[in-house]
């Protein structure tokens, strides 16, 4: 039998120009090719589904000639701005076939020059994704046409990107040269400086280059070049770039392959060369976090820099629980250690949609759109000069690998929901000003933006559906959803009654009353907004300072915090804590009794002095202080107290009965527990406001079992800092 007679029928929808993006108001049409169908009459069932799950079914008559190619036209007419998916099934007689899903988007497309973007303060963008030789080998027939995707980004108003500063010309469709990117397209680029030629390799310092090759390590990324030839080469490469490209990022998350001191050395020689070649250039680097950051700054890595680069991913905590707090703390660390301010540029962020992510970090495509939009609003509010998510597309090779599914477009150049949401957010706020936050009630995010004379309020929740009444100060506003659909909304009495969720909605045209109620940009964040704390402790002021000796008789009349067993149903003994304050110190006492004789215990006491600056994770928790003391057996020596803080070069250690940095610490070990006292000077608690009645600190206690992997026996308060109980200062009673 001939192969053609055995072929199964197929249906394939042809992509439209501009990566399946249609201008608002233009008709939407696709053509589907039919192959290997028998002769006859049948029908095509087309199901069009939008971002919100709303479906529309269309049936189109089909007539085929035996085994001859045919086609069916899918004419959807004029559609609203949105993300759409097409499901197409064709049936002729008993033969039927379905086309692979086709996605497309409708949006008001934009025509704006790169110069306008720079001069008028536009910030939204999307990072370049390249595939060189041998192309998309894991998906035969697929071609990643980067030039077309860059053009699509221009039309969506996403006109900042990041690219290697010296990417050369290529005939590969998945590669674009740096010069072509910024001359053939209306794009601005953060130029990533990374790598160098073999002529700059420092063999004296790092040994034979062949050793790197044998280990399959990149000497061009992982070593520091010889300064003079490197700077000469760098200046020659910079001369090839158009003069208006002036933003440079040195390296990319180098802490996994280079020491902090090496990175600082490389940054300094790179910055010198860039500034000599382009005096108006702005140069920056990502200083990393924790010990790496401290060493990098100490070695002069940020000397002469203009920019702090950040990649604020937030896979585990929601972005509301991390992003703004983390960035403010990160900038404060630089301010403390360099005495300078730096512009903030964001050159990576986003979420993966890997279907079977082995790391459990990935999300659905809808959640990717939701969280990216919300994070973009937060980054704009923190005055990031560019918002460049990671990235235009991704490999889509291994469904279990997080790093293969960050793309905003699919590898077949079709849009994902996130690119439509990102572009809609850009159209609404980009080129405008963040005015400030609004406070309605816990769990409702509200940010006010101004563009021209119009104020727009962005609203959302932590991915929970709820109805809300929002004062808008006008009898009518324009309601815009996350996809950019607009409709007039009557607001009787100046109040909008709207449904909120993890999808951002925008109320355009709010009145002067909203503006007057705003919490101005740059103000302290509201710690009650996203993380209501269920526990609180009232901390009295002392008239006379206690004797720090481990004897708790002086605490007999003070309020007591019962520290319950960490595991319900267990009765490991009894534990309680007490706190007090005066103008110079914060005092804490702990008593543990009735624990199994000889049990080795460890004390952990937590104190947060800025509850509005407690990110859920990361290395920037500079306002959280952790006090630890590991008690041994009953006859063991009283341990030193260790105080940890993200901005300390090393934990502060205070020996029992002694005073270090003003900290006083004493304890008494008993056969079934211990008593302990600590006095911490306010001046050590850097960032703590002046202690006054009504000031809200936060903290908690844990008593751990040193014999059982430091498991908590008693605990008051969550481990996550944003949920530590309130500790509210009050006057003496």
mmCIF file with all atom_site columns, C-alpha atoms in Angstrom, residues 56-129:
data_model
loop_
_atom_site.group_PDB
_atom_site.id
_atom_site.type_symbol
_atom_site.label_atom_id
_atom_site.label_alt_id
_atom_site.label_comp_id
_atom_site.label_asym_id
_atom_site.label_entity_id
_atom_site.label_seq_id
_atom_site.pdbx_PDB_ins_code
_atom_site.Cartn_x
_atom_site.Cartn_y
_atom_site.Cartn_z
_atom_site.occupancy
_atom_site.B_iso_or_equiv
_atom_site.pdbx_formal_charge
_atom_site.auth_seq_id
_atom_site.auth_comp_id
_atom_site.auth_asym_id
_atom_site.auth_atom_id
_atom_site.pdbx_PDB_model_num
ATOM 1  C CA . UNK A 1 56  ? -17.019 30.768 22.241 1.00 0.00 ? 56  UNK A CA 1
ATOM 2  C CA . UNK A 1 57  ? -17.713 27.896 19.848 1.00 0.00 ? 57  UNK A CA 1
ATOM 3  C CA . UNK A 1 58  ? -17.894 28.388 16.078 1.00 0.00 ? 58  UNK A CA 1
ATOM 4  C CA . UNK A 1 59  ? -18.721 25.770 13.441 1.00 0.00 ? 59  UNK A CA 1
ATOM 5  C CA . UNK A 1 60  ? -17.425 26.229 9.915  1.00 0.00 ? 60  UNK A CA 1
ATOM 6  C CA . UNK A 1 61  ? -18.441 24.014 6.950  1.00 0.00 ? 61  UNK A CA 1
ATOM 7  C CA . UNK A 1 62  ? -15.591 22.109 5.307  1.00 0.00 ? 62  UNK A CA 1
ATOM 8  C CA . UNK A 1 63  ? -15.416 20.530 1.841  1.00 0.00 ? 63  UNK A CA 1
ATOM 9  C CA . UNK A 1 64  ? -12.435 18.400 0.875  1.00 0.00 ? 64  UNK A CA 1
ATOM 10 C CA . UNK A 1 65  ? -11.099 16.678 -2.226 1.00 0.00 ? 65  UNK A CA 1
ATOM 11 C CA . UNK A 1 66  ? -9.752  13.162 -1.706 1.00 0.00 ? 66  UNK A CA 1
ATOM 12 C CA . UNK A 1 67  ? -6.224  13.309 -0.286 1.00 0.00 ? 67  UNK A CA 1
ATOM 13 C CA . UNK A 1 68  ? -5.737  16.838 -1.608 1.00 0.00 ? 68  UNK A CA 1
ATOM 14 C CA . UNK A 1 69  ? -4.563  19.682 0.633  1.00 0.00 ? 69  UNK A CA 1
ATOM 15 C CA . UNK A 1 70  ? -7.381  21.911 1.751  1.00 0.00 ? 70  UNK A CA 1
ATOM 16 C CA . UNK A 1 71  ? -7.899  24.776 4.107  1.00 0.00 ? 71  UNK A CA 1
ATOM 17 C CA . UNK A 1 72  ? -10.392 26.384 6.413  1.00 0.00 ? 72  UNK A CA 1
ATOM 18 C CA . UNK A 1 73  ? -10.492 30.071 7.280  1.00 0.00 ? 73  UNK A CA 1
ATOM 19 C CA . UNK A 1 74  ? -11.048 30.982 10.918 1.00 0.00 ? 74  UNK A CA 1
ATOM 20 C CA . UNK A 1 75  ? -12.562 34.461 10.968 1.00 0.00 ? 75  UNK A CA 1
ATOM 21 C CA . UNK A 1 76  ? -13.109 35.781 14.488 1.00 0.00 ? 76  UNK A CA 1
ATOM 22 C CA . UNK A 1 77  ? -13.850 39.354 13.490 1.00 0.00 ? 77  UNK A CA 1
ATOM 23 C CA . UNK A 1 78  ? -12.825 42.171 15.822 1.00 0.00 ? 78  UNK A CA 1
ATOM 24 C CA . UNK A 1 79  ? -11.997 41.023 19.354 1.00 0.00 ? 79  UNK A CA 1
ATOM 25 C CA . UNK A 1 80  ? -11.352 42.844 22.608 1.00 0.00 ? 80  UNK A CA 1
ATOM 26 C CA . UNK A 1 81  ? -7.835  43.095 24.053 1.00 0.00 ? 81  UNK A CA 1
ATOM 27 C CA . UNK A 1 82  ? -7.130  39.733 25.653 1.00 0.00 ? 82  UNK A CA 1
ATOM 28 C CA . UNK A 1 83  ? -5.169  36.518 25.485 1.00 0.00 ? 83  UNK A CA 1
ATOM 29 C CA . UNK A 1 84  ? -6.852  33.769 23.440 1.00 0.00 ? 84  UNK A CA 1
ATOM 30 C CA . UNK A 1 85  ? -6.399  30.081 22.650 1.00 0.00 ? 85  UNK A CA 1
ATOM 31 C CA . UNK A 1 86  ? -7.812  28.282 19.621 1.00 0.00 ? 86  UNK A CA 1
ATOM 32 C CA . UNK A 1 87  ? -8.834  24.620 19.779 1.00 0.00 ? 87  UNK A CA 1
ATOM 33 C CA . UNK A 1 88  ? -9.729  23.331 16.296 1.00 0.00 ? 88  UNK A CA 1
ATOM 34 C CA . UNK A 1 89  ? -11.172 19.932 15.375 1.00 0.00 ? 89  UNK A CA 1
ATOM 35 C CA . UNK A 1 90  ? -12.104 18.991 11.795 1.00 0.00 ? 90  UNK A CA 1
ATOM 36 C CA . UNK A 1 91  ? -14.315 16.034 10.876 1.00 0.00 ? 91  UNK A CA 1
ATOM 37 C CA . UNK A 1 92  ? -15.099 14.792 7.372  1.00 0.00 ? 92  UNK A CA 1
ATOM 38 C CA . UNK A 1 93  ? -17.080 11.562 7.334  1.00 0.00 ? 93  UNK A CA 1
ATOM 39 C CA . UNK A 1 94  ? -15.383 9.247  9.804  1.00 0.00 ? 94  UNK A CA 1
ATOM 40 C CA . UNK A 1 95  ? -12.020 10.999 9.483  1.00 0.00 ? 95  UNK A CA 1
ATOM 41 C CA . UNK A 1 96  ? -11.157 13.615 12.061 1.00 0.00 ? 96  UNK A CA 1
ATOM 42 C CA . UNK A 1 97  ? -8.118  15.462 13.341 1.00 0.00 ? 97  UNK A CA 1
ATOM 43 C CA . UNK A 1 98  ? -7.320  18.239 15.797 1.00 0.00 ? 98  UNK A CA 1
ATOM 44 C CA . UNK A 1 99  ? -4.814  21.037 15.397 1.00 0.00 ? 99  UNK A CA 1
ATOM 45 C CA . UNK A 1 100 ? -2.201  21.825 18.047 1.00 0.00 ? 100 UNK A CA 1
ATOM 46 C CA . UNK A 1 101 ? -3.370  24.624 20.320 1.00 0.00 ? 101 UNK A CA 1
ATOM 47 C CA . UNK A 1 102 ? -2.754  28.086 18.867 1.00 0.00 ? 102 UNK A CA 1
ATOM 48 C CA . UNK A 1 103 ? -2.517  31.140 21.128 1.00 0.00 ? 103 UNK A CA 1
ATOM 49 C CA . UNK A 1 104 ? -2.758  34.782 20.141 1.00 0.00 ? 104 UNK A CA 1
ATOM 50 C CA . UNK A 1 105 ? -3.253  38.186 21.685 1.00 0.00 ? 105 UNK A CA 1
ATOM 51 C CA . UNK A 1 106 ? -5.120  41.391 20.923 1.00 0.00 ? 106 UNK A CA 1
ATOM 52 C CA . UNK A 1 107 ? -3.793  44.711 22.219 1.00 0.00 ? 107 UNK A CA 1
ATOM 53 C CA . UNK A 1 108 ? -3.397  48.355 21.179 1.00 0.00 ? 108 UNK A CA 1
ATOM 54 C CA . UNK A 1 109 ? -0.042  48.130 19.410 1.00 0.00 ? 109 UNK A CA 1
ATOM 55 C CA . UNK A 1 110 ? 2.438   50.948 19.892 1.00 0.00 ? 110 UNK A CA 1
ATOM 56 C CA . UNK A 1 111 ? 4.793   52.931 17.679 1.00 0.00 ? 111 UNK A CA 1
ATOM 57 C CA . UNK A 1 112 ? 7.470   54.566 19.819 1.00 0.00 ? 112 UNK A CA 1
ATOM 58 C CA . UNK A 1 113 ? 11.146  55.236 19.191 1.00 0.00 ? 113 UNK A CA 1
ATOM 59 C CA . UNK A 1 114 ? 13.933  54.070 21.467 1.00 0.00 ? 114 UNK A CA 1
ATOM 60 C CA . UNK A 1 115 ? 14.851  57.714 21.999 1.00 0.00 ? 115 UNK A CA 1
ATOM 61 C CA . UNK A 1 116 ? 11.321  58.458 23.223 1.00 0.00 ? 116 UNK A CA 1
ATOM 62 C CA . UNK A 1 117 ? 11.611  55.571 25.650 1.00 0.00 ? 117 UNK A CA 1
ATOM 63 C CA . UNK A 1 118 ? 14.798  57.008 27.132 1.00 0.00 ? 118 UNK A CA 1
ATOM 64 C CA . UNK A 1 119 ? 13.692  60.635 27.186 1.00 0.00 ? 119 UNK A CA 1
ATOM 65 C CA . UNK A 1 120 ? 10.150  60.084 28.445 1.00 0.00 ? 120 UNK A CA 1
ATOM 66 C CA . UNK A 1 121 ? 10.983  57.655 31.230 1.00 0.00 ? 121 UNK A CA 1
ATOM 67 C CA . UNK A 1 122 ? 9.495   54.394 29.951 1.00 0.00 ? 122 UNK A CA 1
ATOM 68 C CA . UNK A 1 123 ? 10.790  51.406 31.895 1.00 0.00 ? 123 UNK A CA 1
ATOM 69 C CA . UNK A 1 124 ? 9.093   48.156 30.858 1.00 0.00 ? 124 UNK A CA 1
ATOM 70 C CA . UNK A 1 125 ? 10.953  45.560 28.842 1.00 0.00 ? 125 UNK A CA 1
ATOM 71 C CA . UNK A 1 126 ? 11.757  41.876 28.352 1.00 0.00 ? 126 UNK A CA 1
ATOM 72 C CA . UNK A 1 127 ? 15.087  40.051 28.272 1.00 0.00 ? 127 UNK A CA 1
ATOM 73 C CA . UNK A 1 128 ? 16.558  38.597 25.071 1.00 0.00 ? 128 UNK A CA 1
ATOM 74 C CA . UNK A 1 129 ? 16.466  34.807 24.617 1.00 0.00 ? 129 UNK A CA 1
#
